[in-house]
Structure formats: structure tokens, C-alpha cells
Coordinates of C-alpha atoms in Angstrom, one line a residue:
M141 CA 0.1 -16.8 23.1
K142 CA -3.0 -16.7 21.0
I143 CA -3.5 -14.1 18.3
K144 CA -6.4 -12.4 20.1
D145 CA -4.2 -11.9 23.1
L146 CA -1.5 -9.9 21.3
R147 CA -3.5 -6.7 21.3
E148 CA -1.3 -3.6 20.9
K149 CA 1.7 -5.9 20.5
W150 CA 0.4 -7.5 17.3
P151 CA 2.6 -5.3 14.9
V152 CA 5.8 -6.7 16.6
A153 CA 4.5 -10.3 16.3
Y154 CA 3.5 -9.7 12.7
E155 CA 6.9 -8.4 11.8
Y156 CA 8.6 -11.3 13.5
C157 CA 6.5 -13.8 11.5
L158 CA 7.5 -12.1 8.2
K159 CA 11.2 -12.0 9.2
T160 CA 11.1 -15.7 10.0
Y161 CA 9.3 -16.5 6.7
N162 CA 6.1 -17.6 8.5
V163 CA 3.8 -15.5 6.3
K164 CA 0.8 -17.7 7.0
C165 CA 1.0 -16.7 10.6
A166 CA 1.5 -13.0 9.6
V167 CA -1.7 -13.2 7.4
A168 CA -3.6 -14.6 10.3
I169 CA -2.5 -11.8 12.6
A170 CA -3.2 -9.1 10.0
K171 CA -6.7 -10.6 9.4
H172 CA -7.5 -10.4 13.1
Y173 CA -6.3 -6.8 13.6
R174 CA -7.1 -5.4 10.2
P175 CA -8.8 -1.9 10.2
I176 CA -12.5 -1.5 9.7
K177 CA -12.0 1.2 7.1
L178 CA -9.2 1.9 4.6
Y179 CA -8.6 4.9 2.4
K180 CA -7.3 5.7 -1.1
Y181 CA -6.4 9.1 -2.4
Y182 CA -7.4 10.3 -5.9
S183 CA -6.9 13.3 -8.2
F184 CA -9.6 14.9 -10.4
S185 CA -6.9 15.3 -13.0
D186 CA -6.6 11.5 -13.3
T187 CA -8.4 10.2 -16.4
F188 CA -10.0 7.4 -14.4
W189 CA -11.2 9.1 -11.3
E190 CA -14.9 8.8 -12.3
K191 CA -14.5 5.0 -12.9
N192 CA -12.8 4.7 -9.5
L193 CA -15.7 6.3 -7.8
F194 CA -18.9 5.9 -9.9
N195 CA -18.0 2.4 -11.1
H196 CA -16.5 1.2 -7.8
E197 CA -13.2 0.3 -9.6
I198 CA -10.0 -0.4 -7.8
A199 CA -6.7 -0.4 -9.8
F200 CA -3.9 -2.9 -9.1
N201 CA -0.6 -1.8 -10.4
F202 CA 2.9 -3.2 -10.6
P203 CA 5.5 -2.1 -8.0
S204 CA 7.8 -1.1 -10.8
N205 CA 5.3 1.7 -11.6
F206 CA 5.3 3.0 -8.1
N207 CA 6.8 6.3 -7.1
D208 CA 9.4 4.7 -4.9
P209 CA 12.1 3.0 -7.0
M210 CA 13.0 0.8 -4.0
D211 CA 9.5 -0.5 -3.5
S212 CA 9.3 -4.3 -3.6
R213 CA 12.9 -4.7 -4.8
W214 CA 14.5 -8.0 -4.0
F215 CA 17.5 -7.0 -1.9
L216 CA 20.0 -9.9 -1.8
D217 CA 23.1 -10.6 0.2
Y218 CA 25.1 -12.2 -2.6
E219 CA 28.1 -13.1 -0.5
K220 CA 25.7 -15.1 1.8
I221 CA 24.1 -16.8 -1.2
Y222 CA 27.5 -17.9 -2.6
K223 CA 28.8 -19.0 0.7
E224 CA 25.7 -21.2 1.3
R225 CA 25.9 -22.7 -2.2
F226 CA 29.6 -23.5 -1.9
K227 CA 29.0 -24.9 1.6
D228 CA 26.6 -27.4 0.1
I229 CA 29.4 -28.8 -2.0
G230 CA 31.9 -28.8 0.9
E231 CA 34.0 -25.8 -0.4
E232 CA 34.7 -22.4 0.9
W233 CA 33.8 -19.4 -1.2
G234 CA 36.0 -16.3 -1.7
F235 CA 36.2 -13.4 -4.1
D236 CA 39.1 -15.0 -5.9
I237 CA 36.7 -17.7 -7.3
V238 CA 34.9 -15.1 -9.4
G239 CA 37.9 -13.1 -10.4
G240 CA 38.2 -10.6 -7.6
K241 CA 35.8 -8.2 -5.8
E242 CA 35.5 -5.9 -8.8
R243 CA 34.4 -8.7 -11.1
F244 CA 32.0 -9.8 -8.3
L245 CA 30.4 -6.4 -8.2
D246 CA 29.9 -6.4 -12.0
T247 CA 28.2 -9.8 -11.7
I248 CA 25.9 -8.4 -9.0
Q249 CA 24.9 -5.6 -11.3
L250 CA 23.8 -8.1 -14.0
N251 CA 21.9 -10.1 -11.4
E252 CA 20.1 -7.0 -10.2
E253 CA 18.9 -6.3 -13.7
D254 CA 17.6 -9.9 -14.1
L255 CA 15.8 -9.6 -10.7
M256 CA 13.8 -6.6 -11.7
Y257 CA 11.1 -8.9 -13.2
L258 CA 10.4 -10.3 -9.7
R259 CA 8.9 -7.0 -8.6
D260 CA 6.0 -7.5 -11.1
M261 CA 5.0 -11.1 -10.0
F262 CA 2.0 -9.5 -8.2
Y263 CA -0.5 -6.8 -8.9
V264 CA -0.6 -4.5 -5.8
S265 CA -3.2 -2.0 -4.6
C266 CA -2.2 0.3 -1.8
F267 CA -4.5 1.8 0.9
S268 CA -4.0 4.0 4.0
T269 CA -5.5 3.9 7.4
N270 CA -5.5 7.7 7.7
P271 CA -7.7 10.1 5.7
Y272 CA -6.3 13.1 7.5
S273 CA -2.6 13.0 6.3
S274 CA -1.5 16.3 4.9
L275 CA 1.4 14.6 3.2
M276 CA -0.9 12.0 1.5
W277 CA -3.3 14.8 0.4
G278 CA -0.3 16.7 -1.0
H279 CA 1.3 13.7 -2.8
Y280 CA -1.6 11.7 -4.1
A281 CA -4.6 14.1 -4.3
E282 CA -3.2 16.9 -6.4
K283 CA -2.1 19.1 -3.5
H284 CA -5.4 18.8 -1.6
K285 CA -7.5 19.5 -4.7
G286 CA -8.6 15.8 -5.1
F287 CA -10.6 13.5 -2.9
C288 CA -10.3 10.4 -0.8
I289 CA -12.5 7.3 -0.9
E290 CA -13.3 5.4 2.3
Y291 CA -13.7 1.6 1.8
D292 CA -15.5 -0.7 4.3
V293 CA -13.1 -3.6 4.6
K294 CA -15.8 -6.2 5.4
S295 CA -17.6 -5.2 2.1
L296 CA -14.6 -5.8 -0.1
P297 CA -14.9 -8.8 -2.5
E298 CA -13.6 -12.1 -1.3
N299 CA -10.4 -11.9 -3.4
M300 CA -9.5 -8.5 -1.8
R301 CA -9.8 -9.5 1.8
V302 CA -6.3 -10.7 2.4
L303 CA -4.9 -7.4 3.5
L304 CA -1.3 -7.0 4.8
P305 CA 0.2 -4.0 6.5
V306 CA 3.6 -2.6 5.3
I307 CA 6.5 -2.7 7.7
Y308 CA 8.8 0.5 7.7
T309 CA 12.4 -0.2 8.5
E310 CA 15.9 1.3 8.3
K311 CA 17.3 -1.6 6.3
P312 CA 15.7 -3.5 3.4
F313 CA 14.4 -7.0 3.9
D314 CA 17.0 -9.6 3.1
A315 CA 15.4 -11.9 0.5
S316 CA 18.5 -14.1 0.0
M317 CA 16.9 -17.2 1.7
I318 CA 13.7 -16.7 -0.3
L319 CA 15.5 -16.8 -3.6
D320 CA 16.6 -20.4 -3.0
M321 CA 13.7 -21.3 -0.5
R322 CA 16.3 -23.0 1.6
G323 CA 14.5 -24.5 4.6
I324 CA 11.4 -22.4 4.0
E325 CA 8.2 -24.3 3.9
D326 CA 5.8 -21.4 3.6
K327 CA 5.5 -20.6 -0.1
L328 CA 3.8 -17.3 0.8
A329 CA 7.3 -16.1 1.9
I330 CA 7.6 -14.8 -1.6
L331 CA 5.5 -11.9 -0.5
C332 CA 8.0 -10.6 2.1
P333 CA 10.0 -8.3 -0.1
Y334 CA 6.7 -6.5 -1.0
L335 CA 5.9 -5.7 2.6
F336 CA 9.0 -3.8 3.8
K337 CA 9.6 -0.1 2.9
S338 CA 11.9 2.6 4.1
V339 CA 10.9 4.5 7.2
D340 CA 10.7 7.6 5.0
W341 CA 7.3 6.3 3.9
K342 CA 6.0 5.7 7.4
Y343 CA 3.4 8.5 7.1
E344 CA 1.5 6.5 4.6
K345 CA 0.3 3.9 7.2
E346 CA -0.1 1.5 4.3
W347 CA -2.0 -1.8 3.9
R348 CA -1.8 -3.8 0.6
I349 CA -3.8 -6.3 -1.4
F350 CA -2.0 -8.7 -3.7
I351 CA -3.2 -10.4 -6.8
K352 CA -0.9 -13.0 -8.5
N353 CA 0.1 -12.0 -12.0
E354 CA -0.7 -15.5 -13.4
G355 CA -0.8 -14.6 -17.1
G356 CA 2.3 -12.4 -17.2
G357 CA 0.1 -9.3 -17.8
Q358 CA 1.8 -6.0 -18.4
Q359 CA -1.0 -3.6 -17.9
P360 CA -2.7 -2.6 -14.6
L361 CA -5.5 -4.8 -13.4
I362 CA -8.9 -3.3 -12.7
L363 CA -11.3 -5.0 -10.3
N364 CA -14.7 -4.0 -9.0
A365 CA -15.7 -3.6 -5.4
P366 CA -19.4 -2.7 -5.9
N367 CA -20.5 -2.4 -2.2
A368 CA -17.3 -1.3 -0.5
I369 CA -17.4 2.5 -0.7
S370 CA -18.8 3.9 2.6
G371 CA -17.6 7.5 2.4
V372 CA -15.9 10.2 0.3
Y373 CA -13.6 13.0 1.7
M374 CA -13.2 16.2 -0.4
G375 CA -9.8 17.9 -0.2
L376 CA -9.3 21.4 1.2
K377 CA -9.0 22.8 -2.3
S378 CA -11.4 20.5 -4.1
Y379 CA -13.8 23.4 -4.7
L380 CA -11.4 24.4 -7.5
Y381 CA -13.0 21.5 -9.4
D382 CA -16.5 22.8 -9.0
K383 CA -18.2 20.6 -11.7
Q384 CA -16.5 17.5 -10.5
Y385 CA -17.3 18.4 -6.9
E386 CA -21.0 18.7 -7.8
S387 CA -21.1 15.4 -9.6
V388 CA -19.5 13.7 -6.6
E389 CA -22.0 15.2 -4.3
K390 CA -24.9 14.1 -6.4
W391 CA -23.5 10.6 -6.6
C392 CA -23.1 10.4 -2.9
V393 CA -26.7 11.5 -2.3
K394 CA -28.0 9.0 -4.8
N395 CA -26.0 6.1 -3.4
D396 CA -26.4 7.0 0.3
V397 CA -22.7 7.5 0.7
R398 CA -21.4 9.9 3.4
L399 CA -19.7 12.9 1.9
H400 CA -17.1 14.8 4.1
Q401 CA -15.3 18.1 3.6
M402 CA -11.8 18.4 4.8
E403 CA -11.2 21.6 6.9
R404 CA -8.4 23.4 8.6
T405 CA -8.0 23.8 12.3
Y406 CA -6.8 27.0 13.7
L407 CA -4.8 25.9 16.7
S408 CA -2.7 23.2 14.9
F409 CA -1.7 21.9 11.6
D410 CA -4.2 19.0 11.9
L411 CA -6.9 18.4 9.3
V412 CA -10.5 17.6 10.4
S413 CA -13.6 16.9 8.5
D414 CA -17.4 17.4 8.7
E415 CA -20.2 15.8 6.8
I416 CA -21.5 18.1 4.0
E417 CA -25.0 17.8 5.4
T418 CA -23.8 19.1 8.8
I419 CA -21.9 22.0 7.2
R420 CA -24.9 23.0 5.2
S421 CA -27.3 22.7 8.1
D422 CA -25.1 25.0 10.2
K423 CA -24.9 27.6 7.5
K424 CA -28.6 27.5 7.0
I425 CA -29.2 28.1 10.7
K426 CA -26.7 31.0 10.7
G427 CA -28.4 32.4 7.6
L428 CA -25.3 31.9 5.4
L429 CA -26.9 29.6 3.0
L430 CA -29.9 30.6 0.8

């Protein structure tokens, strides 16, 4: 079946490609079905919010700095690894070889500490496909007091156009085979552990961009996307930052960027939005705006 014929079944095919270490295929599927717009939530209490908006900066951080301590961890089946390695030399592995199960678990603990550095092999920037998530507004935009930037995917710089969606699962991705690259020809398979998260985070509807940490950097990476911002959404309580709100509004007018205001609905818990110009026009017609 051709990628274009997958249609609504593409997420299943995408996940299958990742689980069979065929990341090149997964990238091709994601590229064909990537969203037109992506969203990133920000807080006005963040020191860098002005640069993120006014200077078109996008931050790439290390997964070890993310709020989920399990994010991008390399989960390994150590018994499987040892069995495969002993099989290569024609022997059968058992706990007795390493001094018993308790000693084996101690060894695993040491290995896990050594593996922590693998999480920071890539800089990662995270986006959502949903600007109307109350949970996202609550967690990442200072309890609805912040704002959300809309990015036009086609206008992202060339080095940011390889976007991959996150898969949400009950069990972590088994990276045992990737560690040894046994029978895996696709070198991009090293990205797999970064693309699986617990179902608890499903509400984020996340897509990620990866930049290889070639120089072993330890600070976040800042890149510019000068023509990618196509809209800004203001949180329900963003009016509490009145000066910041005014500066965002002026910037949007000057740069011809659509500005939206999040609003409540009265028949459900859903959030909706209206463009500021529409809101002001309605108020003017009703005599509510001088």
C-alpha cells in the first residue's frame, strides 16, 4: 500500500514502522500526514517569552530537563540482551553467571545510571496539534494566563521540517535491540526511544523536532523561525498581564499576525476562540466599546 492510501490508518502504519526499526518509513509517513499548523504554549512569567514571540525564537531542550522523568528514557530488557550475547558465543545465560538475581539487579541499576546520557543525544522541541486543550493551558501557560503561538509548518526552516508525532502506549518502547543495533540497518532507529510516551500524556497530541547534539552541548539550543508564526492565542486569564497583552497585540498588528482570544463556552467545558478584531467589532456595534 502506498503512503497516500493509508489515510486515517496512517498512525497505525507509523507506529508499526517504529516498532520494526524502520524509521525512514515512519519519517516518510509523518511527512505526508503532518499537520498544517502546530502550537506551542508559553507563559508571560518566562524570562524568554518576548524572544520566543518577537524574535521568532524556538527553544530546543534536552529530554532530561522535561517534566516527565520517563521521557526519552532507554528502557532495556537486560535479560534479553544477555541471552542474545551469550547465544552468539554458543552458551546459555542464567542469573548464576552474574552471581544471582540480586547481584543482577544491582548491575542493572549501575547500567541505568550510565544510560542517562543517551537521553541528551538530541535537542528536542515539542509542539501540540491542539490550541484548545485546557490541560495544556493549565500546565504550560501559567494556568491560562499565558499565550499560545501558532506555527505554519510549511514556513518552518529546512532543518525543522522533519516532524515526528509521539506514540502513547501502556508499556515503554523496548530499546534493547537498538543498543546493539543487531540486524538493524536503519541508523535513525536511535530516535525510537524519544517517540514513545505513557498514555497519561496523550492529551498533549505532541509532535517533535530533533536536532543532533553534535558538540556535546549542555545548554538549550535556540533557533530562529523568522516566517513561521501565523497566529497567537491569548489565554482566558491573559488580561492579568495587561502590559504584556498590549505589547503582543501591537506586535501582531505590526506583523500582520492573527491574534485570537480564548473564551469559555456555556454549554460545555470546551474552549473556543475569536479573533480580537471580530470581538472588538462586535462590541463596537453593540455600543460596548468606546
